[in-house]
Structures are given as C-alpha cells and as structure tokens.
Amino acid sequence: MLRALLLAPPGAGKGTQGERISEAAGVPHIATGDLLRTHVAQDTELGRTAREFMQRGELVPDSLVLELVYGTLAEPKPRRGFVLDGFPRTLAQAEGAFSWAKRVSRTFHAVITLDVPQPELVRRLLERGRSEGRDDDTEDTICHRLDVYESETQPLLEFYRARDILVPVDGTGTVDEVTDRIMTALGPLAPFV
Ligand code: AP5
Ligand code: MG
C-alpha cells in the first residue's frame, strides 16, 4: 500500500520513475498528462478543450483536471494505493486533493520531488521532442512549461514540507540510480517486494 505523488518540473523523470515505483508497489501510476493526452487523441470534449492549453504549455483549468482525477481515483484499482504524477499542480488542486483524501481516509504517504538542473531538463525534453515528437517538447514551449512550473507548482513543495511528507531526491544520473535513491529515501514506505 503506497499513496505517493511525484512533484517535479517537466523532464525531471516523473513518468519514468512513476512507472517503476508503481510496478514495485503494485499500485497504478496515474499521470494526468497521459490521461489528458488520451482524451486529446480520442478527440473527446475534454480533449478538445485541453488541447490548446497543452500545446501552449499552459495548465488545463483546475475544474477539468479535478473531475478527471477523481473519476480515475474512484475506480476499484487505486483503492489499494497509487502513484500520482503531475497532479496536484496548483494550490487549488492540492487543497482540493487534500480535502478529498481526508474525506475518504486516503491522504498521501509521500511526495517525491526530483531535483534536476534546468539545462539538463531542457536537454532531456529537446531530445524527447526529436525522438518522440511530443507536441509541447519545442524550445519555446519547454521554457514556458518551466516558468509555469516555477510560478504555479513549485509553491506546493512548501505545502507538503509543512505537512512533513516531502521526500527530496537527486534526479540526476542514470534512471537506475534515481530509482535506487527514491527507494532508499522512502525508507520503510519503500515497496520492496
Ligand atoms: P505532463 O505530461 O505532466 O508533462 P510535464 O510535467 O511537462 O512533464 P514531462 O512528462 O515532460 O516530464 P516527466 O517529469 O514525466 O519526465 P519523463 O520521465 O517523461 O503535462 C503535460 C501538460 O498537461 C501540461 O503542460 C498541462 O498542460 C497539462 N496538465 C497535466 N497535468 C495537469 C494538471 N494537474 N493541471 C493542469 N494541467 C495539467 O522524462 C523526460 C525525458 O527524459 C524522457 O525522454 C526520459 O526518457 C528522459 N529521462 C528520464 N530520466 C532520465 C535520466 N535519469 N537520465 C536521462 N534521461 C532521462
Ligand atoms: Mg511525464
């Protein structure tokens, strides 16, 4: 049982590490960016609204994201735990998530943040843009996503530090090295199976 959140800038490795933690802990990896991209690909009403925000590197409005996340968390599988990636991303989302979690007795155990210097973030995202062609991995949009992270999401670190559940991890080095650091930092919470 692990209820964890990955809170880190674009390119820090939330998706990469989220998959690994989820596998080790046997709980689903729930990434709001992936859920939104699926809606965009399926051209749903939500996808049509989200597309423009995502292409510009802006955040999708809180009300839409909250609806999407609560719908997913209400499914049977996440009841055993989850690794959330990319949510909450604004103070309003964090407050909304906290009151939901208290109401259903599912508050987070750990909020993992990955520290990676900005030039390395940009390098990784440009590389992914070249290899995978993700719409928002262009130089201008990457810069904007990093600015949005700094102004909207970074303040949440303090919110979780104050609740004493923030787990800072060095996100540089190989993927395996980062996974090992996360497992060590999680200590008794680590999903060693
Ligand atoms: P989202 O999909 O969450 O994108 P992001 O936060 O910009 O983060 P990324 O997915 O780009 O990076 P990551 O940290 O997952 O790193 P990854 O493991 O992929 O959000 C996209 C958009 O959706 C937002 O801009 C917004 O519009 C909307 N959205 C999503 N959630 C929202 C919310 N809650 N509220 C409002 N709007 C929301 O790694 C990156 C690359 O680096 C990969 O190629 C990977 O292979 C490589 N890599 C990973 N680790 C390493 C390593 N150790 N060494 C070298 N390379 C590595
Ligand atoms: Mg991601």
mmCIF file of C-alpha atoms and ligand atoms in Angstrom:
data_model
loop_
_atom_site.group_PDB
_atom_site.id
_atom_site.type_symbol
_atom_site.label_atom_id
_atom_site.label_comp_id
_atom_site.label_asym_id
_atom_site.label_seq_id
_atom_site.Cartn_x
_atom_site.Cartn_y
_atom_site.Cartn_z
ATOM 1 C CA MET A 1 0.000 0.000 0.000
ATOM 2 C CA LEU A 2 1.570 3.233 -1.124
ATOM 3 C CA ARG A 3 -0.082 6.565 -1.878
ATOM 4 C CA ALA A 4 2.657 8.677 -3.386
ATOM 5 C CA LEU A 5 2.881 11.771 -5.517
ATOM 6 C CA LEU A 6 5.669 12.816 -7.890
ATOM 7 C CA LEU A 7 6.014 16.594 -7.859
ATOM 8 C CA ALA A 8 8.812 17.839 -10.118
ATOM 9 C CA PRO A 9 9.445 20.023 -13.173
ATOM 10 C CA PRO A 10 8.942 18.953 -16.795
ATOM 11 C CA GLY A 11 11.643 16.468 -17.797
ATOM 12 C CA ALA A 12 12.633 15.585 -14.221
ATOM 13 C CA GLY A 13 11.610 11.941 -14.639
ATOM 14 C CA LYS A 14 8.121 11.773 -13.094
ATOM 15 C CA GLY A 15 6.814 9.441 -15.795
ATOM 16 C CA THR A 16 9.953 7.291 -15.914
ATOM 17 C CA GLN A 17 10.193 6.824 -12.151
ATOM 18 C CA GLY A 18 6.417 6.716 -11.663
ATOM 19 C CA GLU A 19 6.256 3.556 -13.797
ATOM 20 C CA ARG A 20 8.967 1.894 -11.749
ATOM 21 C CA ILE A 21 7.527 2.779 -8.346
ATOM 22 C CA SER A 22 4.104 1.682 -9.498
ATOM 23 C CA GLU A 23 5.444 -1.688 -10.634
ATOM 24 C CA ALA A 24 7.392 -2.263 -7.422
ATOM 25 C CA ALA A 25 4.476 -1.238 -5.203
ATOM 26 C CA GLY A 26 1.776 -2.963 -7.269
ATOM 27 C CA VAL A 27 -0.320 0.187 -7.469
ATOM 28 C CA PRO A 28 -1.397 2.124 -10.576
ATOM 29 C CA HIS A 29 0.632 5.000 -11.996
ATOM 30 C CA ILE A 30 -1.821 7.821 -12.651
ATOM 31 C CA ALA A 31 -0.356 10.606 -14.787
ATOM 32 C CA THR A 32 -2.685 13.493 -15.538
ATOM 33 C CA GLY A 33 -0.621 14.453 -18.618
ATOM 34 C CA ASP A 34 -1.079 10.923 -20.045
ATOM 35 C CA LEU A 35 -4.813 10.912 -19.218
ATOM 36 C CA LEU A 36 -5.213 14.279 -20.915
ATOM 37 C CA ARG A 37 -3.201 13.183 -23.995
ATOM 38 C CA THR A 38 -5.511 10.159 -24.301
ATOM 39 C CA HIS A 39 -8.529 12.489 -24.310
ATOM 40 C CA VAL A 40 -6.843 14.657 -26.945
ATOM 41 C CA ALA A 41 -6.073 11.597 -29.105
ATOM 42 C CA GLN A 42 -9.677 10.372 -28.763
ATOM 43 C CA ASP A 43 -10.964 13.854 -29.558
ATOM 44 C CA THR A 44 -13.375 13.888 -26.596
ATOM 45 C CA GLU A 45 -14.983 17.105 -25.418
ATOM 46 C CA LEU A 46 -12.440 17.329 -22.595
ATOM 47 C CA GLY A 47 -9.633 16.603 -25.063
ATOM 48 C CA ARG A 48 -10.769 19.392 -27.381
ATOM 49 C CA THR A 49 -10.731 21.883 -24.506
ATOM 50 C CA ALA A 50 -7.418 20.634 -23.063
ATOM 51 C CA ARG A 51 -5.546 20.516 -26.380
ATOM 52 C CA GLU A 52 -4.988 24.257 -26.731
ATOM 53 C CA PHE A 53 -3.749 24.705 -23.178
ATOM 54 C CA MET A 54 -1.359 21.779 -23.534
ATOM 55 C CA GLN A 55 0.038 22.903 -26.875
ATOM 56 C CA ARG A 56 0.836 26.304 -25.356
ATOM 57 C CA GLY A 57 2.386 24.740 -22.244
ATOM 58 C CA GLU A 58 -0.342 26.267 -20.069
ATOM 59 C CA LEU A 59 -2.132 24.398 -17.307
ATOM 60 C CA VAL A 60 -5.530 22.942 -18.104
ATOM 61 C CA PRO A 61 -8.213 24.581 -15.871
ATOM 62 C CA ASP A 62 -8.437 23.106 -12.360
ATOM 63 C CA SER A 63 -12.108 22.143 -12.628
ATOM 64 C CA LEU A 64 -11.467 19.858 -15.632
ATOM 65 C CA VAL A 65 -8.420 18.226 -14.067
ATOM 66 C CA LEU A 66 -10.107 17.634 -10.711
ATOM 67 C CA GLU A 67 -13.038 15.927 -12.419
ATOM 68 C CA LEU A 68 -10.665 13.706 -14.417
ATOM 69 C CA VAL A 69 -8.592 12.706 -11.377
ATOM 70 C CA TYR A 70 -11.498 11.988 -9.058
ATOM 71 C CA GLY A 71 -13.094 9.865 -11.770
ATOM 72 C CA THR A 72 -9.890 7.828 -12.026
ATOM 73 C CA LEU A 73 -9.314 7.541 -8.273
ATOM 74 C CA ALA A 74 -12.869 6.308 -7.777
ATOM 75 C CA GLU A 75 -12.106 3.197 -9.870
ATOM 76 C CA PRO A 76 -11.524 -0.019 -7.867
ATOM 77 C CA LYS A 77 -7.768 -0.432 -8.549
ATOM 78 C CA PRO A 78 -6.462 2.808 -6.994
ATOM 79 C CA ARG A 79 -8.193 1.951 -3.718
ATOM 80 C CA ARG A 80 -5.099 -0.117 -2.820
ATOM 81 C CA GLY A 81 -2.870 2.884 -3.449
ATOM 82 C CA PHE A 82 -1.471 4.913 -6.325
ATOM 83 C CA VAL A 83 1.468 6.853 -7.680
ATOM 84 C CA LEU A 84 0.181 10.184 -8.920
ATOM 85 C CA ASP A 85 2.292 12.034 -11.482
ATOM 86 C CA GLY A 86 1.615 15.624 -12.491
ATOM 87 C CA PHE A 87 -1.235 16.214 -10.062
ATOM 88 C CA PRO A 88 -1.734 18.325 -7.945
ATOM 89 C CA ARG A 89 -0.082 21.134 -9.846
ATOM 90 C CA THR A 90 -1.734 24.229 -8.374
ATOM 91 C CA LEU A 91 -2.556 25.220 -4.812
ATOM 92 C CA ALA A 92 -6.274 24.881 -5.616
ATOM 93 C CA GLN A 93 -5.699 21.307 -6.835
ATOM 94 C CA ALA A 94 -3.599 20.487 -3.742
ATOM 95 C CA GLU A 95 -6.261 21.827 -1.408
ATOM 96 C CA GLY A 96 -8.987 20.014 -3.352
ATOM 97 C CA ALA A 97 -6.991 16.764 -3.243
ATOM 98 C CA PHE A 98 -6.329 17.124 0.499
ATOM 99 C CA SER A 99 -9.959 17.608 1.406
ATOM 100 C CA TRP A 100 -10.954 14.673 -0.851
ATOM 101 C CA ALA A 101 -8.225 12.489 0.718
ATOM 102 C CA LYS A 102 -9.221 13.339 4.277
ATOM 103 C CA ARG A 103 -12.865 12.644 3.489
ATOM 104 C CA VAL A 104 -12.089 9.151 2.156
ATOM 105 C CA SER A 105 -9.120 8.456 4.524
ATOM 106 C CA ARG A 106 -6.598 8.313 1.710
ATOM 107 C CA THR A 107 -4.086 11.095 2.413
ATOM 108 C CA PHE A 108 -0.654 10.832 0.711
ATOM 109 C CA HIS A 109 2.184 8.994 2.439
ATOM 110 C CA ALA A 110 4.959 10.681 0.474
ATOM 111 C CA VAL A 111 5.504 13.474 -2.030
ATOM 112 C CA ILE A 112 8.664 12.721 -4.017
ATOM 113 C CA THR A 113 10.369 15.674 -5.653
ATOM 114 C CA LEU A 114 13.205 15.164 -8.139
ATOM 115 C CA ASP A 115 15.941 17.814 -8.299
ATOM 116 C CA VAL A 116 17.464 18.236 -11.767
ATOM 117 C CA PRO A 117 19.293 21.374 -13.011
ATOM 118 C CA GLN A 118 17.399 23.357 -15.636
ATOM 119 C CA PRO A 119 19.866 22.840 -18.540
ATOM 120 C CA GLU A 120 19.535 19.059 -18.082
ATOM 121 C CA LEU A 121 15.709 19.323 -18.077
ATOM 122 C CA VAL A 122 15.817 21.245 -21.362
ATOM 123 C CA ARG A 123 18.316 18.785 -22.853
ATOM 124 C CA ARG A 124 16.118 15.766 -21.986
ATOM 125 C CA LEU A 125 12.941 17.371 -23.349
ATOM 126 C CA LEU A 126 14.527 18.543 -26.609
ATOM 127 C CA GLU A 127 15.900 15.042 -27.062
ATOM 128 C CA ARG A 128 12.437 13.532 -26.473
ATOM 129 C CA GLY A 129 10.950 16.104 -28.857
ATOM 130 C CA ARG A 130 13.344 14.866 -31.549
ATOM 131 C CA SER A 131 12.752 11.173 -30.883
ATOM 132 C CA GLU A 132 9.053 11.061 -29.999
ATOM 133 C CA GLY A 133 7.649 14.306 -31.377
ATOM 134 C CA ARG A 134 5.565 15.246 -28.323
ATOM 135 C CA ASP A 135 3.729 18.448 -29.270
ATOM 136 C CA ASP A 136 4.891 20.513 -26.299
ATOM 137 C CA ASP A 137 8.583 19.499 -26.492
ATOM 138 C CA THR A 138 9.615 22.503 -28.587
ATOM 139 C CA GLU A 139 12.145 25.009 -27.293
ATOM 140 C CA ASP A 140 9.686 27.882 -26.623
ATOM 141 C CA THR A 141 7.027 25.663 -25.062
ATOM 142 C CA ILE A 142 9.586 23.900 -22.861
ATOM 143 C CA CYS A 143 10.710 27.308 -21.498
ATOM 144 C CA HIS A 144 7.113 28.280 -20.849
ATOM 145 C CA ARG A 145 6.334 24.961 -19.105
ATOM 146 C CA LEU A 146 9.342 25.524 -16.843
ATOM 147 C CA ASP A 147 8.113 29.059 -15.998
ATOM 148 C CA VAL A 148 4.602 27.755 -15.280
ATOM 149 C CA TYR A 149 6.094 25.073 -13.025
ATOM 150 C CA GLU A 150 8.057 27.690 -11.104
ATOM 151 C CA SER A 151 5.110 30.025 -10.578
ATOM 152 C CA GLU A 152 2.197 27.577 -10.140
ATOM 153 C CA THR A 153 3.593 24.261 -8.929
ATOM 154 C CA GLN A 154 6.850 24.891 -7.072
ATOM 155 C CA PRO A 155 4.983 26.642 -4.199
ATOM 156 C CA LEU A 156 3.340 23.266 -3.442
ATOM 157 C CA LEU A 157 6.701 21.981 -2.184
ATOM 158 C CA GLU A 158 6.208 24.208 0.862
ATOM 159 C CA PHE A 159 2.621 22.951 1.300
ATOM 160 C CA TYR A 160 3.918 19.350 1.568
ATOM 161 C CA ARG A 161 7.076 20.224 3.501
ATOM 162 C CA ALA A 162 4.843 21.795 6.142
ATOM 163 C CA ARG A 163 2.882 18.516 6.304
ATOM 164 C CA ASP A 164 6.200 16.681 6.724
ATOM 165 C CA ILE A 165 5.690 14.291 3.799
ATOM 166 C CA LEU A 166 8.114 15.849 1.288
ATOM 167 C CA VAL A 167 10.843 13.435 0.099
ATOM 168 C CA PRO A 168 13.529 15.303 -1.900
ATOM 169 C CA VAL A 169 15.613 13.130 -4.230
ATOM 170 C CA ASP A 170 18.539 13.960 -6.539
ATOM 171 C CA GLY A 171 17.112 13.298 -10.028
ATOM 172 C CA THR A 172 20.435 13.359 -11.907
ATOM 173 C CA GLY A 173 22.443 10.335 -13.073
ATOM 174 C CA THR A 174 21.075 7.184 -14.650
ATOM 175 C CA VAL A 175 17.434 6.105 -14.367
ATOM 176 C CA ASP A 176 18.511 3.161 -12.155
ATOM 177 C CA GLU A 177 20.477 5.437 -9.841
ATOM 178 C CA VAL A 178 17.456 7.695 -9.385
ATOM 179 C CA THR A 179 15.161 4.701 -8.696
ATOM 180 C CA ASP A 180 17.599 3.424 -6.043
ATOM 181 C CA ARG A 181 17.687 6.841 -4.396
ATOM 182 C CA ILE A 182 13.891 7.016 -4.340
ATOM 183 C CA MET A 183 13.575 3.573 -2.736
ATOM 184 C CA THR A 184 16.200 4.464 -0.127
ATOM 185 C CA ALA A 185 14.555 7.821 0.593
ATOM 186 C CA LEU A 186 11.143 6.196 1.002
ATOM 187 C CA GLY A 187 12.680 4.088 3.784
ATOM 188 C CA PRO A 188 10.063 1.956 5.499
ATOM 189 C CA LEU A 189 7.464 3.043 2.938
ATOM 190 C CA ALA A 190 9.568 1.601 0.098
ATOM 191 C CA PRO A 191 7.654 -1.004 -1.827
ATOM 192 C CA PHE A 192 10.345 -3.718 -1.658
ATOM 193 C CA VAL A 193 8.651 -6.845 -2.913
HETATM 194 P P1 AP5 B 1 2.814 16.304 -18.191
HETATM 195 O O1 AP5 B 1 2.577 15.220 -19.156
HETATM 196 O O2 AP5 B 1 2.675 16.032 -16.755
HETATM 197 O O3 AP5 B 1 4.230 16.923 -18.557
HETATM 198 P P2 AP5 B 1 5.391 17.627 -17.697
HETATM 199 O O4 AP5 B 1 5.072 17.917 -16.293
HETATM 200 O O5 AP5 B 1 5.787 18.764 -18.539
HETATM 201 O O6 AP5 B 1 6.451 16.525 -17.563
HETATM 202 P P3 AP5 B 1 7.052 15.536 -18.629
HETATM 203 O O7 AP5 B 1 6.076 14.438 -18.845
HETATM 204 O O8 AP5 B 1 7.539 16.280 -19.813
HETATM 205 O O9 AP5 B 1 8.332 15.046 -17.848
HETATM 206 P P4 AP5 B 1 8.486 13.943 -16.709
HETATM 207 O O10 AP5 B 1 8.848 14.600 -15.430
HETATM 208 O O11 AP5 B 1 7.346 12.995 -16.719
HETATM 209 O O12 AP5 B 1 9.801 13.235 -17.227
HETATM 210 P P5 AP5 B 1 9.962 11.891 -18.076
HETATM 211 O O13 AP5 B 1 10.049 10.730 -17.162
HETATM 212 O O14 AP5 B 1 8.994 11.852 -19.177
HETATM 213 O O15 AP5 B 1 1.834 17.520 -18.523
HETATM 214 C C1 AP5 B 1 1.672 17.958 -19.863
HETATM 215 C C2 AP5 B 1 0.633 19.066 -19.913
HETATM 216 O O16 AP5 B 1 -0.634 18.543 -19.484
HETATM 217 C C3 AP5 B 1 0.864 20.270 -19.005
HETATM 218 O O17 AP5 B 1 1.702 21.220 -19.597
HETATM 219 C C4 AP5 B 1 -0.559 20.783 -18.835
HETATM 220 O O18 AP5 B 1 -0.993 21.463 -19.979
HETATM 221 C C5 AP5 B 1 -1.368 19.508 -18.742
HETATM 222 N N1 AP5 B 1 -1.500 19.023 -17.366
HETATM 223 C C6 AP5 B 1 -1.038 17.837 -16.850
HETATM 224 N N2 AP5 B 1 -1.357 17.724 -15.555
HETATM 225 C C7 AP5 B 1 -2.048 18.846 -15.229
HETATM 226 C C8 AP5 B 1 -2.646 19.318 -14.033
HETATM 227 N N3 AP5 B 1 -2.587 18.590 -12.881
HETATM 228 N N4 AP5 B 1 -3.258 20.527 -14.043
HETATM 229 C C9 AP5 B 1 -3.325 21.254 -15.175
HETATM 230 N N5 AP5 B 1 -2.782 20.876 -16.343
HETATM 231 C C10 AP5 B 1 -2.146 19.678 -16.383
HETATM 232 O O19 AP5 B 1 11.427 12.149 -18.673
HETATM 233 C C11 AP5 B 1 11.624 13.127 -19.666
HETATM 234 C C12 AP5 B 1 12.637 12.592 -20.696
HETATM 235 O O20 AP5 B 1 13.898 12.392 -20.044
HETATM 236 C C13 AP5 B 1 12.236 11.226 -21.284
HETATM 237 O O21 AP5 B 1 12.615 11.166 -22.612
HETATM 238 C C14 AP5 B 1 13.033 10.231 -20.423
HETATM 239 O O22 AP5 B 1 13.337 9.053 -21.124
HETATM 240 C C15 AP5 B 1 14.297 11.032 -20.094
HETATM 241 N N6 AP5 B 1 14.851 10.697 -18.777
HETATM 242 C C16 AP5 B 1 14.177 10.381 -17.633
HETATM 243 N N7 AP5 B 1 15.041 10.138 -16.635
HETATM 244 C C17 AP5 B 1 16.282 10.334 -17.133
HETATM 245 C C18 AP5 B 1 17.584 10.223 -16.572
HETATM 246 N N8 AP5 B 1 17.774 9.881 -15.290
HETATM 247 N N9 AP5 B 1 18.629 10.493 -17.373
HETATM 248 C C19 AP5 B 1 18.454 10.837 -18.686
HETATM 249 N N10 AP5 B 1 17.238 10.935 -19.284
HETATM 250 C C20 AP5 B 1 16.171 10.676 -18.507
HETATM 251 MG MG MG B 2 5.513 12.874 -17.724
#
